[in-house]
PDB file of C-alpha atoms in Angstrom:
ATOM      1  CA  UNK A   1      44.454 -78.501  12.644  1.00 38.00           C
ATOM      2  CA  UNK A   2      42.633 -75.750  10.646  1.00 35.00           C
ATOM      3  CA  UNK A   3      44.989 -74.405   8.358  1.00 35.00           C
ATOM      4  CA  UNK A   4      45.404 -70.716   8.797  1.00 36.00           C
ATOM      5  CA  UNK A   5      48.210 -70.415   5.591  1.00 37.00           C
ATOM      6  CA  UNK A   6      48.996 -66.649   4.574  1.00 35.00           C
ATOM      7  CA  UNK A   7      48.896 -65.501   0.973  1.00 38.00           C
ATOM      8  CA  UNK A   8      50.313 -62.114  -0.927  1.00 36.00           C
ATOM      9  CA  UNK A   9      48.762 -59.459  -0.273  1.00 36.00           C
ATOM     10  CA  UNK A  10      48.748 -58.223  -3.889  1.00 35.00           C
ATOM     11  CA  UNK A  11      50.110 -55.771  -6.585  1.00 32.00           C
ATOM     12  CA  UNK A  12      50.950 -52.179  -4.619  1.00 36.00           C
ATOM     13  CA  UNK A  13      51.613 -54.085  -1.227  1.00 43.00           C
ATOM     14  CA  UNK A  14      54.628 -53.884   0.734  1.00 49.00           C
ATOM     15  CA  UNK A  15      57.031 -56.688   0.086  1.00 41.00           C
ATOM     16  CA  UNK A  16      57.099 -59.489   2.022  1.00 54.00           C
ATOM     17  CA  UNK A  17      53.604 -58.624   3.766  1.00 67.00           C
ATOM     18  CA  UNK A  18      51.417 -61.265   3.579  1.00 81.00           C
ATOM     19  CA  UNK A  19      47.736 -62.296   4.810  1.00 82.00           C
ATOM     20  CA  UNK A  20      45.394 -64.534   6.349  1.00 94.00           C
ATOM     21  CA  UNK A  21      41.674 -63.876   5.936  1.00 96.00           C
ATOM     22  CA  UNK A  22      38.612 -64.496   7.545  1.00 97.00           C
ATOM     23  CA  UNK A  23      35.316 -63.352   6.098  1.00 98.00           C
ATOM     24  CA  UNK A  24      33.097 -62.195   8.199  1.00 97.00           C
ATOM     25  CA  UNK A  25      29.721 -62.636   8.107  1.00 96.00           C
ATOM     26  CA  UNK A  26      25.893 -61.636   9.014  1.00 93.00           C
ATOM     27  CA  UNK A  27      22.766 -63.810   9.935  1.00 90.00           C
ATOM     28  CA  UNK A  28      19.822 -62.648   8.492  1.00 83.00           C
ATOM     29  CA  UNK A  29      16.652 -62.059  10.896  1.00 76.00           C
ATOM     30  CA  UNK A  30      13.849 -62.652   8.494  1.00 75.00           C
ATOM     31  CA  UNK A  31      15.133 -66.318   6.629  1.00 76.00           C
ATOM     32  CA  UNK A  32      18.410 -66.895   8.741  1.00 78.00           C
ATOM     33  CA  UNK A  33      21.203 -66.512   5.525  1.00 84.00           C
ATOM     34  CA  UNK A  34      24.205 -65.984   6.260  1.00 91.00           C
ATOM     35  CA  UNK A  35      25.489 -63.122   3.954  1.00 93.00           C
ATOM     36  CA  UNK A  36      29.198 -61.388   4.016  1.00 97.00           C
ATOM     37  CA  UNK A  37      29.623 -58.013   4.879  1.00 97.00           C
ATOM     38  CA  UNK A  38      33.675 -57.756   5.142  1.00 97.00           C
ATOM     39  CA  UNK A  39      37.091 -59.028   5.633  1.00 97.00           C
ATOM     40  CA  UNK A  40      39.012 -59.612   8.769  1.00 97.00           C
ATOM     41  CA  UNK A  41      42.946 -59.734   7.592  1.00 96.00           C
ATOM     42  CA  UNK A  42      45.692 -60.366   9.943  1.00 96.00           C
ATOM     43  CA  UNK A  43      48.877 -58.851   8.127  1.00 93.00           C
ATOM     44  CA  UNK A  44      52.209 -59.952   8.647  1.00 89.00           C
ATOM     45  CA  UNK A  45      55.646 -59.523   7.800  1.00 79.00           C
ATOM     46  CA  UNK A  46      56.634 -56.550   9.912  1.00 75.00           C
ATOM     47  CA  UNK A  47      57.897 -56.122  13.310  1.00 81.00           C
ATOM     48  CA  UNK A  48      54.224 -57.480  15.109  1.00 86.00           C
ATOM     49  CA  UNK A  49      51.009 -58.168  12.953  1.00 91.00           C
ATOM     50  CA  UNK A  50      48.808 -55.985  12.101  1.00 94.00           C
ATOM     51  CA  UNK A  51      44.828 -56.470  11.976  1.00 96.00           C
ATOM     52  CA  UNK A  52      42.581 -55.098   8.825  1.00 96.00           C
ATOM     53  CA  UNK A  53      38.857 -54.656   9.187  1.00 97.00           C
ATOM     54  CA  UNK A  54      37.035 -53.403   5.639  1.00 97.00           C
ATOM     55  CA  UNK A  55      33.605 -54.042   4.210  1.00 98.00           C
ATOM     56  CA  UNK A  56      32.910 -55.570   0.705  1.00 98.00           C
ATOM     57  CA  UNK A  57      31.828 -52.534  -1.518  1.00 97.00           C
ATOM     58  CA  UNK A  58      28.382 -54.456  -2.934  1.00 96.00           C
ATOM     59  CA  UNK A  59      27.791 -55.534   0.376  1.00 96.00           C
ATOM     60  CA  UNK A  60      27.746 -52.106   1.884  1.00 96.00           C
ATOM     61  CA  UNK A  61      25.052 -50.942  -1.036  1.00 95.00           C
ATOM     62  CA  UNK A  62      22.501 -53.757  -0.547  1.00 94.00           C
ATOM     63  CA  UNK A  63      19.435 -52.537   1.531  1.00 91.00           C
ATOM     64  CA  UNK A  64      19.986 -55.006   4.207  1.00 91.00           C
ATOM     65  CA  UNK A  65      23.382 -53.952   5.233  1.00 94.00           C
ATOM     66  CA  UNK A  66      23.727 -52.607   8.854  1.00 92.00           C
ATOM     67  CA  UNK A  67      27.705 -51.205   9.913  1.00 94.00           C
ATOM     68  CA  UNK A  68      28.744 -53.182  12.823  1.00 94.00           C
ATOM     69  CA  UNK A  69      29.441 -52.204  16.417  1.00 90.00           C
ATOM     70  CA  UNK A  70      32.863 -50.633  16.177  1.00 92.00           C
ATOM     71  CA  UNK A  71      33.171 -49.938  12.557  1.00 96.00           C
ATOM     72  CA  UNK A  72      30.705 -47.195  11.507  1.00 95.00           C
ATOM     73  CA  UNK A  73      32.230 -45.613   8.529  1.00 96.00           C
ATOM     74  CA  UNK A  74      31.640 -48.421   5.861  1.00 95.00           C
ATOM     75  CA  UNK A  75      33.982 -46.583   3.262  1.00 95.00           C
ATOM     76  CA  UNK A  76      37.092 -46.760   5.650  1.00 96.00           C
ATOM     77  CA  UNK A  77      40.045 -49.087   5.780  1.00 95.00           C
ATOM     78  CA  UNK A  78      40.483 -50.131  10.063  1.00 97.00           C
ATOM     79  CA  UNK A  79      44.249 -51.392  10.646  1.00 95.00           C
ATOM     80  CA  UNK A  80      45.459 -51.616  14.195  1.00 95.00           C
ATOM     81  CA  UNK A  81      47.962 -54.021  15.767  1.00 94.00           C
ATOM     82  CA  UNK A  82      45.997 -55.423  18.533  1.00 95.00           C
ATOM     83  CA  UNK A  83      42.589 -57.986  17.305  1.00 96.00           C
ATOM     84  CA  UNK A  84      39.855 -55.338  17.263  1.00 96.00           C
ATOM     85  CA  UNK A  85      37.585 -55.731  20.730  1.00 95.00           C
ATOM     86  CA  UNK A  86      34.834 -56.678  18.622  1.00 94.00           C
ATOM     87  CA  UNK A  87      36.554 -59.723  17.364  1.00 96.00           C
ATOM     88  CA  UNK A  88      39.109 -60.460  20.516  1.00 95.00           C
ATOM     89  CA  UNK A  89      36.022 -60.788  22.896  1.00 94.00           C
ATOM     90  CA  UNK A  90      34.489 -63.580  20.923  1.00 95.00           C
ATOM     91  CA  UNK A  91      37.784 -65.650  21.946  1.00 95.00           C
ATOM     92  CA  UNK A  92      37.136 -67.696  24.974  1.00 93.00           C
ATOM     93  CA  UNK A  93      39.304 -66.363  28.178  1.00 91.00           C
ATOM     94  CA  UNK A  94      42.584 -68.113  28.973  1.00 91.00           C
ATOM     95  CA  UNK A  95      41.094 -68.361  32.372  1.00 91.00           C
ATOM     96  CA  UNK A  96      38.728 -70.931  31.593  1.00 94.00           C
ATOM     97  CA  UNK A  97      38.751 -73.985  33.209  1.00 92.00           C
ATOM     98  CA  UNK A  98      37.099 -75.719  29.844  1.00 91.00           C
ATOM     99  CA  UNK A  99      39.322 -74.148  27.871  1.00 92.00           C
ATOM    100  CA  UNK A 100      41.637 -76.789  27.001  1.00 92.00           C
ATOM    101  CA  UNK A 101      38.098 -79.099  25.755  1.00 92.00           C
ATOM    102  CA  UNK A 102      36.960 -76.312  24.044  1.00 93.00           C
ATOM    103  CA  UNK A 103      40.180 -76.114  21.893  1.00 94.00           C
ATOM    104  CA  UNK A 104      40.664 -79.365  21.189  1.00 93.00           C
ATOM    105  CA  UNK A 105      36.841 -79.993  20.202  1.00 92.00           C
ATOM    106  CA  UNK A 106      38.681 -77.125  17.807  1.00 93.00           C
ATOM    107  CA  UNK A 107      41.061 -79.051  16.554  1.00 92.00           C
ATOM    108  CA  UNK A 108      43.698 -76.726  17.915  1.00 94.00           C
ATOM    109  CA  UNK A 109      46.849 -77.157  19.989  1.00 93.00           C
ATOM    110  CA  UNK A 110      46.501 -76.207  23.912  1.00 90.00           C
ATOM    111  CA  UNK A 111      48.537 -73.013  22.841  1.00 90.00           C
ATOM    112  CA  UNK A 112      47.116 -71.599  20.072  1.00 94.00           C
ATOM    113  CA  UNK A 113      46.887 -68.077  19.622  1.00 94.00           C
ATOM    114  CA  UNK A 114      43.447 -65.888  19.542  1.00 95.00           C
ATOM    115  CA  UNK A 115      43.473 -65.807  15.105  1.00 96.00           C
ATOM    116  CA  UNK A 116      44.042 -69.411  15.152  1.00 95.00           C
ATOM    117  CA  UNK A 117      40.685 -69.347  17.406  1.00 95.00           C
ATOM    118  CA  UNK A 118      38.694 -67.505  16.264  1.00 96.00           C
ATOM    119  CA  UNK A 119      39.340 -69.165  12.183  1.00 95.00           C
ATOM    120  CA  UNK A 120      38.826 -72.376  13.774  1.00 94.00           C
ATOM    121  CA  UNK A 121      35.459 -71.488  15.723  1.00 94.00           C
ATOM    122  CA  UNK A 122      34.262 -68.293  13.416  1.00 94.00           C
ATOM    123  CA  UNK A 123      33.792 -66.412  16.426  1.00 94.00           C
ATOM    124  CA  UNK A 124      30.201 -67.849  17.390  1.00 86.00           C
ATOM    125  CA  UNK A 125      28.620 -66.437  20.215  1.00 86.00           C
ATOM    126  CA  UNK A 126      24.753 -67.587  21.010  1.00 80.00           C
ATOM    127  CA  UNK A 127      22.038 -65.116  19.621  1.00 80.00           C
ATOM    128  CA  UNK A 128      24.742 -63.042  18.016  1.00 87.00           C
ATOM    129  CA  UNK A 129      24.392 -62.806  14.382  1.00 91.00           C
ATOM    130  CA  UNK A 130      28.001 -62.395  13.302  1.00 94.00           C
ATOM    131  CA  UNK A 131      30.132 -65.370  12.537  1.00 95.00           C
ATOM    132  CA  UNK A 132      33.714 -65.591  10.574  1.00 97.00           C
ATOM    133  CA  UNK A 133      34.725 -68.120   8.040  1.00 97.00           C
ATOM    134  CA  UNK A 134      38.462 -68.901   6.476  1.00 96.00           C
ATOM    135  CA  UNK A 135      38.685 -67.767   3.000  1.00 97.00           C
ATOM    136  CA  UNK A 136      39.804 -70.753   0.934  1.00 97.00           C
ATOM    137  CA  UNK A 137      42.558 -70.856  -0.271  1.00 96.00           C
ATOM    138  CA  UNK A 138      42.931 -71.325  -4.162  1.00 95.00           C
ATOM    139  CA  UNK A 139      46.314 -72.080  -5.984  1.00 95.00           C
ATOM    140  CA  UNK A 140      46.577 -70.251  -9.823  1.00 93.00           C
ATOM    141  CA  UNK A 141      48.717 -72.813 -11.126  1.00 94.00           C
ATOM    142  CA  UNK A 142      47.305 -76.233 -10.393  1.00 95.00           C
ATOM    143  CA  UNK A 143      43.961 -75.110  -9.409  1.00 95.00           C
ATOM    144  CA  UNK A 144      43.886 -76.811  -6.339  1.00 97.00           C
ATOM    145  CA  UNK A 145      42.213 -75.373  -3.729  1.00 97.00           C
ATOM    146  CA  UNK A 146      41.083 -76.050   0.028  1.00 97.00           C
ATOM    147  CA  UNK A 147      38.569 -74.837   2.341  1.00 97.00           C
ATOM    148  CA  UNK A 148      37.777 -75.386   6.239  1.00 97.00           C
ATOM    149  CA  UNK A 149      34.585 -74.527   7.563  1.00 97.00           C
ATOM    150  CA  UNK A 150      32.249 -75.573  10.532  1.00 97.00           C
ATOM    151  CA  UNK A 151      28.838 -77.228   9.672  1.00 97.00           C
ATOM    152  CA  UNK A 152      25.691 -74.996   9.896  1.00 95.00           C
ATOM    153  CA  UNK A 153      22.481 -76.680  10.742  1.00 93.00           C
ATOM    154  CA  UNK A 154      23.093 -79.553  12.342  1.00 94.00           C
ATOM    155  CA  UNK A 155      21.078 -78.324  15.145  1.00 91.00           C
ATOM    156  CA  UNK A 156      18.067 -79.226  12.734  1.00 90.00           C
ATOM    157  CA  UNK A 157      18.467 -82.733  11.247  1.00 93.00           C
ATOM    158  CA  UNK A 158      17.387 -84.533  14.601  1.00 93.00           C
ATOM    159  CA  UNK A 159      18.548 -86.988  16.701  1.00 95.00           C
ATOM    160  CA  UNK A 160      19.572 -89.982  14.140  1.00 96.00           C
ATOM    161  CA  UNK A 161      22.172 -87.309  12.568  1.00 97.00           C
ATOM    162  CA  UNK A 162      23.328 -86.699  15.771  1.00 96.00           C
ATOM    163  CA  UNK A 163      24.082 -90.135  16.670  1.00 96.00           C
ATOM    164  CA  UNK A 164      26.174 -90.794  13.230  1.00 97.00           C
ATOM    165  CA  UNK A 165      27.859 -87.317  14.136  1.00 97.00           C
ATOM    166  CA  UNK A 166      29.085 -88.950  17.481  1.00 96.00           C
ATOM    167  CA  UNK A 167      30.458 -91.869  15.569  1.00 96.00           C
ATOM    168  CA  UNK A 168      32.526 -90.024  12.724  1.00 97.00           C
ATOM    169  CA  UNK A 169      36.089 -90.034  13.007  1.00 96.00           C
ATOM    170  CA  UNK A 170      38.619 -87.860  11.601  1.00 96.00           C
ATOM    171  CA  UNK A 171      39.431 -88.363   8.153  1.00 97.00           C
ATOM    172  CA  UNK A 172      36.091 -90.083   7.194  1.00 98.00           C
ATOM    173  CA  UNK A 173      34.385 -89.099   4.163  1.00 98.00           C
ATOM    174  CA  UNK A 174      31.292 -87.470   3.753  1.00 98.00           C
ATOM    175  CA  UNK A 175      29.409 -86.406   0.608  1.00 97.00           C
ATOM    176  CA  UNK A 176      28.193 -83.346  -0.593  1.00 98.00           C
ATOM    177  CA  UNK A 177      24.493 -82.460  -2.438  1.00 97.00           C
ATOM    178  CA  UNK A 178      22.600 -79.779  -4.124  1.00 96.00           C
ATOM    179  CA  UNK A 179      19.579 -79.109  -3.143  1.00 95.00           C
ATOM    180  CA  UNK A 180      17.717 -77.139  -5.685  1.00 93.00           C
ATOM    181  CA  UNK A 181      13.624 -77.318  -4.097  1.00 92.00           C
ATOM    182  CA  UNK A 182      15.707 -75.160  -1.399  1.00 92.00           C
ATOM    183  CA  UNK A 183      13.150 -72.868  -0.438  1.00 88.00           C
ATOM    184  CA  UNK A 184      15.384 -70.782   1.428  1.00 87.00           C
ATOM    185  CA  UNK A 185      18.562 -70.678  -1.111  1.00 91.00           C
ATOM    186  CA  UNK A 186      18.442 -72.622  -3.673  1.00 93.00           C
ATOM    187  CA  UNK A 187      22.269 -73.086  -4.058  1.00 94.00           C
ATOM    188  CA  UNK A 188      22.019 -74.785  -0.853  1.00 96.00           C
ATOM    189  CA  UNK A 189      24.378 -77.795  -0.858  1.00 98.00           C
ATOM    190  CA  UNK A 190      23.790 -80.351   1.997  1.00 97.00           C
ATOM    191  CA  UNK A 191      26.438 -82.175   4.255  1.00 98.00           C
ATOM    192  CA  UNK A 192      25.413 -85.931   3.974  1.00 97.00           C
ATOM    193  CA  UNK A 193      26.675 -89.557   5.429  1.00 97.00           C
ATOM    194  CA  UNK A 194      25.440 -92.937   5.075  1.00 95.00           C
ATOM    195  CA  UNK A 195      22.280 -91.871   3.333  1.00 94.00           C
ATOM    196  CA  UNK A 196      21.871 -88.852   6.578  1.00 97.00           C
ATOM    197  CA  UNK A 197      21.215 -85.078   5.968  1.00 97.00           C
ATOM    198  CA  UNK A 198      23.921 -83.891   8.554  1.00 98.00           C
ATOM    199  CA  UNK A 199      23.792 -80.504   7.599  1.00 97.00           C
ATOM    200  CA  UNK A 200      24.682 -77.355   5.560  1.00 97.00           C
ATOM    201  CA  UNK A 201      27.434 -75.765   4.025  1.00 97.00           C
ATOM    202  CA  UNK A 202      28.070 -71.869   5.197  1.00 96.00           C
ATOM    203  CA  UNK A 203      25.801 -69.909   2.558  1.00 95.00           C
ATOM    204  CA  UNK A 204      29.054 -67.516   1.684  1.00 96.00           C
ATOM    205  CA  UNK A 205      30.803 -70.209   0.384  1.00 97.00           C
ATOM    206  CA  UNK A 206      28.118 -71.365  -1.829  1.00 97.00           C
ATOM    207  CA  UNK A 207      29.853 -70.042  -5.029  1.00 97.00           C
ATOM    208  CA  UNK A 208      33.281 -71.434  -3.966  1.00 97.00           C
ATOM    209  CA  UNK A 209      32.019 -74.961  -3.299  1.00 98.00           C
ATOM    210  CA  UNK A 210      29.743 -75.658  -6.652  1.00 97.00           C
ATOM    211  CA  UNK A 211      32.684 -74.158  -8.653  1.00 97.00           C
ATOM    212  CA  UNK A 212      34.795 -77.372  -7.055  1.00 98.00           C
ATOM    213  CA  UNK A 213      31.482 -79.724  -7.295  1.00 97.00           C
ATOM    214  CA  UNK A 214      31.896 -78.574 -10.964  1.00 96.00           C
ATOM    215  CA  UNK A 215      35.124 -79.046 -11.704  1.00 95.00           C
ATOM    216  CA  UNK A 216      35.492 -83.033 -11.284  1.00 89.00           C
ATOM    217  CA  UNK A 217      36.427 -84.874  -8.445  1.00 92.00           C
ATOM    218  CA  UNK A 218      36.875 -83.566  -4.927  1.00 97.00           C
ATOM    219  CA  UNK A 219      36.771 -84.717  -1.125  1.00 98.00           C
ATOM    220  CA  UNK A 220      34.680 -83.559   1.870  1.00 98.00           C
ATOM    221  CA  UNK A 221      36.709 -84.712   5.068  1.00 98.00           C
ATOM    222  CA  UNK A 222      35.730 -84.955   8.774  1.00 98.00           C
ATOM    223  CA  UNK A 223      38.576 -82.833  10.684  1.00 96.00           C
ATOM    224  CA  UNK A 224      36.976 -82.932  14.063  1.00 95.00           C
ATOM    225  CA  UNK A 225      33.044 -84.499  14.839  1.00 96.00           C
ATOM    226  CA  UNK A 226      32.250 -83.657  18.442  1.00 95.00           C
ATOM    227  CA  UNK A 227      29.879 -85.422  21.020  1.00 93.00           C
ATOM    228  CA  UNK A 228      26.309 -84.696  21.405  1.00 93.00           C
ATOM    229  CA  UNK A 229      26.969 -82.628  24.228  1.00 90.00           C
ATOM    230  CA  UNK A 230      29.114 -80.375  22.281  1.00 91.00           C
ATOM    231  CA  UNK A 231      26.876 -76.676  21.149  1.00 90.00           C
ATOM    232  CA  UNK A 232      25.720 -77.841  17.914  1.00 90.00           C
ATOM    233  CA  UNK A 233      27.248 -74.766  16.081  1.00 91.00           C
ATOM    234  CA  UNK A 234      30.441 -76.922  16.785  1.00 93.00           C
ATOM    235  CA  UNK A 235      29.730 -80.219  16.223  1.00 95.00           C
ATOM    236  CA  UNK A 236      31.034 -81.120  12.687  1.00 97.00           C
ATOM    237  CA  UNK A 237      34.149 -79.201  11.697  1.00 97.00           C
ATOM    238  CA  UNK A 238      35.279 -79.894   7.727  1.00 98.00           C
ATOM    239  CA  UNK A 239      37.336 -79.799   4.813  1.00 98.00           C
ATOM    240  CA  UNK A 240      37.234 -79.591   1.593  1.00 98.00           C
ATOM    241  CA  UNK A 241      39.567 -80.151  -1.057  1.00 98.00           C
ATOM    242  CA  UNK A 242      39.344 -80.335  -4.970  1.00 98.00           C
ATOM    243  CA  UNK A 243      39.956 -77.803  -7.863  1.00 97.00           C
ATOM    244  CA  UNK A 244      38.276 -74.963  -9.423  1.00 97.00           C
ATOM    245  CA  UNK A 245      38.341 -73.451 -12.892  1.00 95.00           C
ATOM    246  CA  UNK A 246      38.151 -69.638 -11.074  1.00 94.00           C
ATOM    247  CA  UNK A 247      38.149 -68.191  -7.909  1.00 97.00           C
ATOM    248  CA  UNK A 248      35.006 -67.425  -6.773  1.00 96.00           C
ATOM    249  CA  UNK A 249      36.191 -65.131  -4.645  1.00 97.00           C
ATOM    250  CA  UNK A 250      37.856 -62.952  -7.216  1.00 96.00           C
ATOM    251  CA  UNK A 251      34.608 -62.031  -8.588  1.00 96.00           C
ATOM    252  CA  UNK A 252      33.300 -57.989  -8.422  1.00 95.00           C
ATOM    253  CA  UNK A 253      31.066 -59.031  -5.518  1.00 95.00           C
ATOM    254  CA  UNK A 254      33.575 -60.284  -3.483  1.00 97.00           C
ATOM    255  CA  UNK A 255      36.425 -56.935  -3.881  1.00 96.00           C
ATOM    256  CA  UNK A 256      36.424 -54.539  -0.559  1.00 96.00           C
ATOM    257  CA  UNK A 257      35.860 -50.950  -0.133  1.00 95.00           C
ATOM    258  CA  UNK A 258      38.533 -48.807  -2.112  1.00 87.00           C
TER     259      UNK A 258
END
């Protein structure tokens, strides 16, 4: 099961309020990158959670940035205790028959709760550009850190990747790749297994995952590899686990609107 752990919140915060955060991200139109735009925190340690909606401050200067539905003021702070609509809808109805495949093509218990959901399937709806990924989580001390995310691309590599897909079972390896003659990014790093290009890693954590490649030694783990008839956005859901020097997600690029 995706791991959904809460952390502090940080200096100034209330004791004993903690959170878990998903970042939430943008598809390009022109060349398809994903790029992050905010944060999606659910706080707890009060009475009932609360729910945190703010844009990353370089984010909201770059000339491709575009406010989303719902959230117009870019320099403001959103709390509210119920999941914003704009985030709630994009969890599939309790009333669904498929429900209970849908979940546990998740990974997810027959009761989870709609923030379990929508960290385990980052919200994906078709043609819709936005999509959420768990912020890894990164411990000071030892350095350890771990990261879940879903696959991007596999739509792409064809039918012989979709065939080893169908045959990976949880807890297999897999091996990860720069890719450098990336005409698109670059820092791409590709998703391979037994010699096949499976897929991508989520462009936002880019940073987060060569910082681990670079450290030494780390492992890329099947949680959940779904059929062929599974929407391909949800066929290969990872993790990753390691160390890192630094957090990449510390860095000035990554800090939210003050």
């Amino acid at each position: 099961m995706i791991s959904t752990e809460f952390a502090p919140i940080g200096v100034g915060a209330d004791l004993g309020v903690c959170r878990s955060r998903l970042i939430v991200t943008r598809r390009g139109v022109e060349d398809g990158t994903y790029r992050a735009v905010g944060y999606l925190d659910k706080l707890t340690g009060g009475d009932a959670p609360v729910y945190e909606f703010v844009y990353l401050d370089a984010a909201s200067r770059e000339p491709w940035f575009l406010p989303m539905v719902g959230f117009g003021d870019e320099r403001r702070r959103y709390r509210s205790t119920r999941l914003f609509p704009s985030f709630a809808d994009r969890v599939m109805s309790a009333k669904r028959p498929d429900r209970p495949v849908y979940l546990a093509g998740l990974d997810l218990e027959s009761d989870a709760d709609a923030w379990e959901i929508l960290a385990a399937s980052g919200g994906h709806r078709e043609g819709d550009p936005i999509e959420l990924i768990s912020l890894p989580t990164w411990d000071f001390a030892t350095r350890e850190t771990s990261a879940h995310f879903l696959a991007h691309g596999v739509r792409h590599r064809g039918p012989d990747a979709s065939s080893l897909i169908s045959t990976l079972s949880p807890g297999d390896l897999l091996t990860l790749e720069s890719e450098p003659g990336n005409e698109t990014n670059p820092l791409a790093v590709r998703i391979t297994g037994a010699g096949l290009h499976l897929g991508y890693v989520p462009d936002p954590l880019l940073d987060h995952v060569h910082s681990v490649m670079n450290y030494g030694a780390c492992e890329l783990t099947v949680v959940r590899a779904n059929a062929a008839d599974t929407h391909p956005h949800l066929r290969l859901l990872l993790r990753l686990s390691g160390r890192c020097e630094q957090f990449a997600f510390d860095k000035s690029e990554w800090l939210p609107v003050t």
